[in-house]
Amino acid sequence: IAEVVRRRIPAVFTCANDYSDARGETAVMQAVHGARTILPVQANPFKALTTLHEPGKQQTAWCCGNSFLYAIHGPGDNHSSELKVLSRRLVEVAKMLARPA
């Protein structure tokens, strides 16, 4: 991750839940690696089919592989035209994939 951020390579990641994985991963990406979010955490239309949860804690302690996705980019010029185009395109693709078939 450090090398991807250092080289300013846009990267897409998935995670298993939004209450700890997504929050923790994005916090580490930003605080430790200096990454910028170019696609905010959102539902992944290609998540796993099974969801695991602790007994009696379906709403608070669950995980489902690849449930959410987000994209980062290394630090640098926030006004890069290529990064703006990529960010806009990633959002468009995510919205398109999230629509029901």
Tab-separated table of N, CA, C and O in Angstrom:
chain	number	residue	atom	x	y	z
A	1	ILE	N	0.837	-1.187	0.000
A	1	ILE	CA	0.000	0.000	0.000
A	1	ILE	C	0.876	1.243	0.000
A	1	ILE	O	0.601	2.189	-0.732
A	2	ALA	N	1.920	1.219	0.789
A	2	ALA	CA	2.804	2.385	0.869
A	2	ALA	C	3.382	2.728	-0.505
A	2	ALA	O	3.429	3.903	-0.892
A	3	GLU	N	3.796	1.718	-1.247
A	3	GLU	CA	4.380	1.948	-2.567
A	3	GLU	C	3.334	2.449	-3.566
A	3	GLU	O	3.610	3.333	-4.380
A	4	VAL	N	2.140	1.904	-3.511
A	4	VAL	CA	1.053	2.342	-4.400
A	4	VAL	C	0.748	3.816	-4.137
A	4	VAL	O	0.610	4.611	-5.066
A	5	VAL	N	0.654	4.193	-2.875
A	5	VAL	CA	0.376	5.590	-2.518
A	5	VAL	C	1.547	6.480	-2.929
A	5	VAL	O	1.354	7.548	-3.508
A	6	ARG	N	2.771	6.032	-2.636
A	6	ARG	CA	3.957	6.837	-2.973
A	6	ARG	C	4.031	7.111	-4.473
A	6	ARG	O	4.349	8.203	-4.906
A	7	ARG	N	3.673	6.127	-5.267
A	7	ARG	CA	3.721	6.287	-6.723
A	7	ARG	C	2.478	6.969	-7.288
A	7	ARG	O	2.358	7.141	-8.493
A	8	ARG	N	1.544	7.295	-6.404
A	8	ARG	CA	0.300	7.978	-6.802
A	8	ARG	C	-0.517	7.155	-7.798
A	8	ARG	O	-1.110	7.678	-8.737
A	9	ILE	N	-0.541	5.862	-7.582
A	9	ILE	CA	-1.317	4.959	-8.431
A	9	ILE	C	-2.725	4.872	-7.861
A	9	ILE	O	-2.890	4.498	-6.698
A	10	PRO	N	-3.736	5.197	-8.621
A	10	PRO	CA	-5.107	5.017	-8.117
A	10	PRO	C	-5.355	3.532	-7.837
A	10	PRO	O	-4.964	2.666	-8.620
A	11	ALA	N	-5.959	3.238	-6.706
A	11	ALA	CA	-6.194	1.851	-6.331
A	11	ALA	C	-7.584	1.692	-5.726
A	11	ALA	O	-8.029	2.543	-4.958
A	12	VAL	N	-8.247	0.601	-6.087
A	12	VAL	CA	-9.576	0.290	-5.569
A	12	VAL	C	-9.438	-0.856	-4.574
A	12	VAL	O	-8.748	-1.838	-4.847
A	13	PHE	N	-10.092	-0.718	-3.422
A	13	PHE	CA	-10.064	-1.742	-2.380
A	13	PHE	C	-11.476	-2.138	-2.014
A	13	PHE	O	-12.404	-1.347	-2.158
A	14	THR	N	-11.630	-3.351	-1.515
A	14	THR	CA	-12.915	-3.806	-0.990
A	14	THR	C	-12.721	-4.188	0.471
A	14	THR	O	-11.601	-4.465	0.914
A	15	CYS	N	-13.823	-4.197	1.214
A	15	CYS	CA	-13.763	-4.597	2.613
A	15	CYS	C	-15.071	-5.279	3.002
A	15	CYS	O	-16.063	-5.199	2.285
A	16	ALA	N	-15.066	-5.935	4.172
A	16	ALA	CA	-16.159	-6.821	4.560
A	16	ALA	C	-17.313	-6.151	5.294
A	16	ALA	O	-18.379	-6.726	5.400
A	17	ASN	N	-17.118	-4.963	5.833
A	17	ASN	CA	-18.224	-4.290	6.516
A	17	ASN	C	-17.961	-2.793	6.582
A	17	ASN	O	-16.853	-2.331	6.316
A	18	ASP	N	-18.993	-2.043	6.941
A	18	ASP	CA	-18.853	-0.587	6.978
A	18	ASP	C	-18.651	-0.038	8.383
A	18	ASP	O	-18.324	1.114	8.551
A	19	TYR	N	-18.826	-0.852	9.414
A	19	TYR	CA	-18.737	-0.333	10.771
A	19	TYR	C	-17.320	-0.384	11.349
A	19	TYR	O	-16.988	0.384	12.227
A	20	SER	N	-16.466	-1.277	10.860
A	20	SER	CA	-15.096	-1.289	11.365
A	20	SER	C	-14.068	-1.382	10.241
A	20	SER	O	-13.127	-0.604	10.212
A	21	ASP	N	-14.248	-2.304	9.312
A	21	ASP	CA	-13.259	-2.460	8.242
A	21	ASP	C	-13.111	-1.189	7.413
A	21	ASP	O	-12.003	-0.681	7.237
A	22	ALA	N	-14.205	-0.688	6.887
A	22	ALA	CA	-14.132	0.499	6.027
A	22	ALA	C	-13.573	1.695	6.791
A	22	ALA	O	-12.703	2.402	6.302
A	23	ARG	N	-14.076	1.909	7.985
A	23	ARG	CA	-13.593	3.049	8.792
A	23	ARG	C	-12.117	2.899	9.132
A	23	ARG	O	-11.343	3.841	9.014
A	24	GLY	N	-11.732	1.709	9.565
A	24	GLY	CA	-10.344	1.479	9.943
A	24	GLY	C	-9.388	1.552	8.767
A	24	GLY	O	-8.339	2.194	8.850
A	25	GLU	N	-9.752	0.909	7.681
A	25	GLU	CA	-8.878	0.909	6.506
A	25	GLU	C	-8.682	2.310	5.943
A	25	GLU	O	-7.564	2.713	5.635
A	26	THR	N	-9.771	3.054	5.791
A	26	THR	CA	-9.619	4.397	5.218
A	26	THR	C	-8.858	5.309	6.169
A	26	THR	O	-8.091	6.164	5.717
A	27	ALA	N	-9.038	5.132	7.472
A	27	ALA	CA	-8.294	5.942	8.442
A	27	ALA	C	-6.796	5.662	8.339
A	27	ALA	O	-5.980	6.588	8.337
A	28	VAL	N	-6.426	4.383	8.215
A	28	VAL	CA	-5.013	4.025	8.078
A	28	VAL	C	-4.459	4.554	6.759
A	28	VAL	O	-3.354	5.097	6.712
A	29	MET	N	-5.226	4.389	5.687
A	29	MET	CA	-4.768	4.878	4.382
A	29	MET	C	-4.436	6.370	4.443
A	29	MET	O	-3.434	6.816	3.900
A	30	GLN	N	-5.292	7.125	5.110
A	30	GLN	CA	-5.099	8.581	5.189
A	30	GLN	C	-4.033	8.960	6.205
A	30	GLN	O	-3.110	9.721	5.893
A	31	ALA	N	-4.140	8.469	7.430
A	31	ALA	CA	-3.248	8.897	8.509
A	31	ALA	C	-1.833	8.347	8.368
A	31	ALA	O	-0.862	9.067	8.575
A	32	VAL	N	-1.705	7.084	8.016
A	32	VAL	CA	-0.391	6.452	7.949
A	32	VAL	C	0.269	6.657	6.594
A	32	VAL	O	1.456	6.949	6.499
A	33	HIS	N	-0.508	6.514	5.538
A	33	HIS	CA	0.069	6.549	4.192
A	33	HIS	C	-0.130	7.873	3.462
A	33	HIS	O	0.439	8.075	2.391
A	34	GLY	N	-0.971	8.751	3.979
A	34	GLY	CA	-1.197	10.045	3.325
A	34	GLY	C	-2.046	9.965	2.074
A	34	GLY	O	-2.026	10.860	1.233
A	35	ALA	N	-2.821	8.895	1.931
A	35	ALA	CA	-3.655	8.718	0.737
A	35	ALA	C	-4.862	9.653	0.782
A	35	ALA	O	-5.311	10.060	1.845
A	36	ARG	N	-5.363	9.955	-0.396
A	36	ARG	CA	-6.598	10.731	-0.533
A	36	ARG	C	-7.667	9.812	-1.107
A	36	ARG	O	-7.395	9.000	-1.986
A	37	THR	N	-8.877	9.955	-0.620
A	37	THR	CA	-9.991	9.166	-1.135
A	37	THR	C	-10.466	9.785	-2.443
A	37	THR	O	-10.731	10.981	-2.504
A	38	ILE	N	-10.562	8.963	-3.483
A	38	ILE	CA	-11.087	9.474	-4.756
A	38	ILE	C	-12.441	8.847	-5.081
A	38	ILE	O	-13.148	9.335	-5.950
A	39	LEU	N	-12.794	7.769	-4.386
A	39	LEU	CA	-14.119	7.174	-4.482
A	39	LEU	C	-14.515	6.806	-3.061
A	39	LEU	O	-13.917	5.920	-2.459
A	40	PRO	N	-15.496	7.505	-2.493
A	40	PRO	CA	-15.882	7.229	-1.107
A	40	PRO	C	-16.402	5.804	-0.932
A	40	PRO	O	-16.859	5.174	-1.883
A	41	VAL	N	-16.325	5.311	0.297
A	41	VAL	CA	-16.826	3.977	0.616
A	41	VAL	C	-18.289	3.879	0.196
A	41	VAL	O	-19.095	4.760	0.490
A	42	GLN	N	-18.596	2.814	-0.529
A	42	GLN	CA	-19.969	2.592	-0.981
A	42	GLN	C	-20.213	1.107	-1.192
A	42	GLN	O	-19.261	0.321	-1.245
A	43	ALA	N	-21.477	0.731	-1.275
A	43	ALA	CA	-21.837	-0.669	-1.460
A	43	ALA	C	-21.229	-1.204	-2.751
A	43	ALA	O	-21.204	-0.525	-3.775
A	44	ASN	N	-20.735	-2.420	-2.688
A	44	ASN	CA	-20.138	-3.085	-3.837
A	44	ASN	C	-21.180	-4.027	-4.446
A	44	ASN	O	-21.652	-4.944	-3.773
A	45	PRO	N	-21.550	-3.835	-5.697
A	45	PRO	CA	-22.552	-4.713	-6.307
A	45	PRO	C	-22.059	-6.151	-6.507
A	45	PRO	O	-22.847	-7.032	-6.807
A	46	PHE	N	-20.773	-6.391	-6.305
A	46	PHE	CA	-20.209	-7.729	-6.490
A	46	PHE	C	-19.753	-8.344	-5.173
A	46	PHE	O	-18.757	-9.049	-5.116
A	47	LYS	N	-20.499	-8.100	-4.111
A	47	LYS	CA	-20.132	-8.646	-2.804
A	47	LYS	C	-20.358	-10.154	-2.763
A	47	LYS	O	-21.023	-10.722	-3.641
A	48	ALA	N	-19.832	-10.778	-1.722
A	48	ALA	CA	-20.024	-12.213	-1.531
A	48	ALA	C	-21.504	-12.508	-1.279
A	48	ALA	O	-22.268	-11.630	-0.877
A	49	LEU	N	-21.891	-13.738	-1.497
A	49	LEU	CA	-23.295	-14.117	-1.323
A	49	LEU	C	-23.652	-14.449	0.120
A	49	LEU	O	-24.815	-14.422	0.494
A	50	THR	N	-22.670	-14.765	0.934
A	50	THR	CA	-22.953	-15.137	2.321
A	50	THR	C	-22.544	-14.039	3.283
A	50	THR	O	-21.567	-13.334	3.057
A	51	THR	N	-23.313	-13.907	4.353
A	51	THR	CA	-23.011	-12.945	5.403
A	51	THR	C	-22.891	-13.704	6.712
A	51	THR	O	-23.769	-14.486	7.065
A	52	LEU	N	-21.797	-13.478	7.419
A	52	LEU	CA	-21.580	-14.093	8.712
A	52	LEU	C	-21.869	-13.079	9.806
A	52	LEU	O	-21.586	-11.889	9.654
A	53	HIS	N	-22.421	-13.539	10.910
A	53	HIS	CA	-22.659	-12.633	12.038
A	53	HIS	C	-22.633	-13.418	13.330
A	53	HIS	O	-22.834	-14.636	13.353
A	54	GLU	N	-22.364	-12.705	14.400
A	54	GLU	CA	-22.402	-13.327	15.715
A	54	GLU	C	-23.856	-13.585	16.073
A	54	GLU	O	-24.735	-12.788	15.730
A	55	PRO	N	-24.138	-14.673	16.762
A	55	PRO	CA	-25.521	-14.955	17.158
A	55	PRO	C	-26.139	-13.780	17.917
A	55	PRO	O	-25.538	-13.234	18.831
A	56	GLY	N	-27.321	-13.370	17.470
A	56	GLY	CA	-28.037	-12.283	18.127
A	56	GLY	C	-27.501	-10.895	17.839
A	56	GLY	O	-27.965	-9.920	18.414
A	57	LYS	N	-26.516	-10.780	16.950
A	57	LYS	CA	-25.917	-9.473	16.660
A	57	LYS	C	-25.913	-9.183	15.161
A	57	LYS	O	-24.944	-8.656	14.626
A	58	GLN	N	-26.993	-9.526	14.483
A	58	GLN	CA	-27.049	-9.345	13.030
A	58	GLN	C	-26.851	-7.900	12.601
A	58	GLN	O	-26.336	-7.639	11.527
A	59	GLN	N	-27.279	-6.939	13.400
A	59	GLN	CA	-27.196	-5.529	13.027
A	59	GLN	C	-25.865	-4.890	13.412
A	59	GLN	O	-25.511	-3.843	12.892
A	60	THR	N	-25.123	-5.500	14.343
A	60	THR	CA	-23.929	-4.831	14.864
A	60	THR	C	-22.625	-5.583	14.676
A	60	THR	O	-21.564	-4.983	14.805
A	61	ALA	N	-22.662	-6.869	14.395
A	61	ALA	CA	-21.430	-7.644	14.259
A	61	ALA	C	-21.561	-8.623	13.098
A	61	ALA	O	-21.899	-9.781	13.277
A	62	TRP	N	-21.314	-8.143	11.914
A	62	TRP	CA	-21.464	-8.962	10.720
A	62	TRP	C	-20.314	-8.718	9.753
A	62	TRP	O	-19.611	-7.711	9.840
A	63	CYS	N	-20.123	-9.618	8.825
A	63	CYS	CA	-19.171	-9.390	7.739
A	63	CYS	C	-19.621	-10.174	6.515
A	63	CYS	O	-20.215	-11.241	6.611
A	64	CYS	N	-19.362	-9.583	5.387
A	64	CYS	CA	-19.699	-10.173	4.094
A	64	CYS	C	-18.587	-9.769	3.142
A	64	CYS	O	-18.394	-8.575	2.883
A	65	GLY	N	-17.826	-10.721	2.658
A	65	GLY	CA	-16.672	-10.428	1.818
A	65	GLY	C	-16.966	-9.449	0.685
A	65	GLY	O	-17.949	-9.583	-0.026
A	66	ASN	N	-16.113	-8.448	0.571
A	66	ASN	CA	-16.180	-7.457	-0.504
A	66	ASN	C	-17.476	-6.644	-0.513
A	66	ASN	O	-17.911	-6.179	-1.568
A	67	SER	N	-18.112	-6.451	0.632
A	67	SER	CA	-19.382	-5.720	0.713
A	67	SER	C	-19.281	-4.267	0.268
A	67	SER	O	-20.226	-3.713	-0.266
A	68	PHE	N	-18.141	-3.657	0.534
A	68	PHE	CA	-17.970	-2.237	0.233
A	68	PHE	C	-16.701	-2.032	-0.568
A	68	PHE	O	-15.775	-2.833	-0.502
A	69	LEU	N	-16.673	-0.966	-1.328
A	69	LEU	CA	-15.474	-0.626	-2.082
A	69	LEU	C	-15.188	0.857	-1.946
A	69	LEU	O	-16.065	1.657	-1.638
A	70	TYR	N	-13.925	1.205	-2.161
A	70	TYR	CA	-13.483	2.600	-2.140
A	70	TYR	C	-12.191	2.677	-2.940
A	70	TYR	O	-11.563	1.656	-3.226
A	71	ALA	N	-11.818	3.879	-3.332
A	71	ALA	CA	-10.583	4.050	-4.093
A	71	ALA	C	-9.759	5.178	-3.488
A	71	ALA	O	-10.302	6.155	-2.966
A	72	ILE	N	-8.441	5.000	-3.563
A	72	ILE	CA	-7.515	6.002	-3.036
A	72	ILE	C	-6.519	6.396	-4.114
A	72	ILE	O	-6.402	5.746	-5.155
A	73	HIS	N	-5.790	7.457	-3.803
A	73	HIS	CA	-4.732	7.960	-4.666
A	73	HIS	C	-3.698	8.585	-3.759
A	73	HIS	O	-4.035	9.089	-2.689
A	74	GLY	N	-2.465	8.576	-4.171
A	74	GLY	CA	-1.414	9.171	-3.352
A	74	GLY	C	-1.546	10.671	-3.216
A	74	GLY	O	-2.331	11.307	-3.910
A	75	PRO	N	-0.800	11.243	-2.276
A	75	PRO	CA	-0.856	12.691	-2.059
A	75	PRO	C	-0.327	13.437	-3.280
A	75	PRO	O	0.405	12.886	-4.083
A	76	GLY	N	-0.726	14.650	-3.403
A	76	GLY	CA	-0.250	15.445	-4.527
A	76	GLY	C	-1.259	16.476	-4.939
A	76	GLY	O	-2.133	16.858	-4.164
A	77	ASP	N	-1.171	16.878	-6.152
A	77	ASP	CA	-2.016	17.928	-6.706
A	77	ASP	C	-3.476	17.501	-6.720
A	77	ASP	O	-3.853	16.577	-7.431
A	78	ASN	N	-4.304	18.161	-5.931
A	78	ASN	CA	-5.731	17.864	-5.904
A	78	ASN	C	-6.429	18.284	-7.189
A	78	ASN	O	-7.573	17.945	-7.407
A	79	HIS	N	-5.768	19.064	-8.021
A	79	HIS	CA	-6.412	19.624	-9.206
A	79	HIS	C	-5.970	18.934	-10.491
A	79	HIS	O	-6.226	19.435	-11.571
A	80	SER	N	-5.308	17.799	-10.367
A	80	SER	CA	-4.861	17.078	-11.546
A	80	SER	C	-6.066	16.725	-12.416
A	80	SER	O	-7.019	16.102	-11.970
A	81	SER	N	-6.028	17.139	-13.673
A	81	SER	CA	-7.166	16.875	-14.559
A	81	SER	C	-7.359	15.377	-14.784
A	81	SER	O	-8.485	14.896	-14.856
A	82	GLU	N	-6.275	14.617	-14.877
A	82	GLU	CA	-6.407	13.177	-15.067
A	82	GLU	C	-7.055	12.525	-13.855
A	82	GLU	O	-7.895	11.641	-13.997
A	83	LEU	N	-6.685	12.964	-12.658
A	83	LEU	CA	-7.269	12.399	-11.444
A	83	LEU	C	-8.741	12.768	-11.338
A	83	LEU	O	-9.562	11.948	-10.943
A	84	LYS	N	-9.085	13.981	-11.729
A	84	LYS	CA	-10.500	14.382	-11.705
A	84	LYS	C	-11.319	13.524	-12.661
A	84	LYS	O	-12.417	13.084	-12.337
A	85	VAL	N	-10.793	13.270	-13.839
A	85	VAL	CA	-11.496	12.441	-14.819
A	85	VAL	C	-11.633	11.017	-14.280
A	85	VAL	O	-12.716	10.423	-14.351
A	86	LEU	N	-10.561	10.475	-13.720
A	86	LEU	CA	-10.610	9.128	-13.168
A	86	LEU	C	-11.620	9.057	-12.020
A	86	LEU	O	-12.442	8.136	-11.963
A	87	SER	N	-11.585	10.016	-11.122
A	87	SER	CA	-12.514	10.031	-9.990
A	87	SER	C	-13.958	10.080	-10.478
A	87	SER	O	-14.812	9.325	-10.003
A	88	ARG	N	-14.231	10.941	-11.428
A	88	ARG	CA	-15.583	11.071	-11.971
A	88	ARG	C	-16.013	9.765	-12.630
A	88	ARG	O	-17.133	9.300	-12.451
A	89	ARG	N	-15.117	9.148	-13.369
A	89	ARG	CA	-15.445	7.897	-14.059
A	89	ARG	C	-15.691	6.769	-13.062
A	89	ARG	O	-16.605	5.962	-13.242
A	90	LEU	N	-14.886	6.691	-12.006
A	90	LEU	CA	-15.090	5.666	-10.984
A	90	LEU	C	-16.460	5.812	-10.335
A	90	LEU	O	-17.160	4.832	-10.112
A	91	VAL	N	-16.858	7.034	-10.052
A	91	VAL	CA	-18.176	7.280	-9.455
A	91	VAL	C	-19.270	6.863	-10.431
A	91	VAL	O	-20.253	6.220	-10.053
A	92	GLU	N	-19.123	7.201	-11.708
A	92	GLU	CA	-20.119	6.824	-12.716
A	92	GLU	C	-20.261	5.306	-12.816
A	92	GLU	O	-21.374	4.777	-12.858
A	93	VAL	N	-19.135	4.606	-12.847
A	93	VAL	CA	-19.165	3.145	-12.957
A	93	VAL	C	-19.799	2.535	-11.708
A	93	VAL	O	-20.636	1.640	-11.811
A	94	ALA	N	-19.443	3.036	-10.532
A	94	ALA	CA	-20.020	2.514	-9.292
A	94	ALA	C	-21.536	2.719	-9.264
A	94	ALA	O	-22.281	1.813	-8.890
A	95	LYS	N	-22.008	3.879	-9.700
A	95	LYS	CA	-23.450	4.134	-9.740
A	95	LYS	C	-24.142	3.215	-10.739
A	95	LYS	O	-25.212	2.682	-10.466
A	96	MET	N	-23.512	3.006	-11.884
A	96	MET	CA	-24.089	2.149	-12.914
A	96	MET	C	-24.196	0.713	-12.388
A	96	MET	O	-25.227	0.057	-12.555
A	97	LEU	N	-23.161	0.223	-11.726
A	97	LEU	CA	-23.156	-1.136	-11.230
A	97	LEU	C	-24.121	-1.336	-10.063
A	97	LEU	O	-24.593	-2.437	-9.819
A	98	ALA	N	-24.423	-0.264	-9.344
A	98	ALA	CA	-25.313	-0.367	-8.190
A	98	ALA	C	-26.786	-0.426	-8.594
A	98	ALA	O	-27.631	-0.803	-7.791
A	99	ARG	N	-27.102	-0.073	-9.833
A	99	ARG	CA	-28.489	-0.125	-10.296
A	99	ARG	C	-28.957	-1.572	-10.406
A	99	ARG	O	-28.210	-2.437	-10.849
A	100	PRO	N	-30.232	-1.810	-10.052
A	100	PRO	CA	-30.761	-3.175	-10.207
A	100	PRO	C	-30.758	-3.581	-11.690
A	100	PRO	O	-30.964	-2.750	-12.559
A	101	ALA	N	-30.552	-4.838	-11.924
A	101	ALA	CA	-30.495	-5.352	-13.309
A	101	ALA	C	-31.867	-5.371	-13.941
A	101	ALA	O	-32.871	-5.406	-13.354
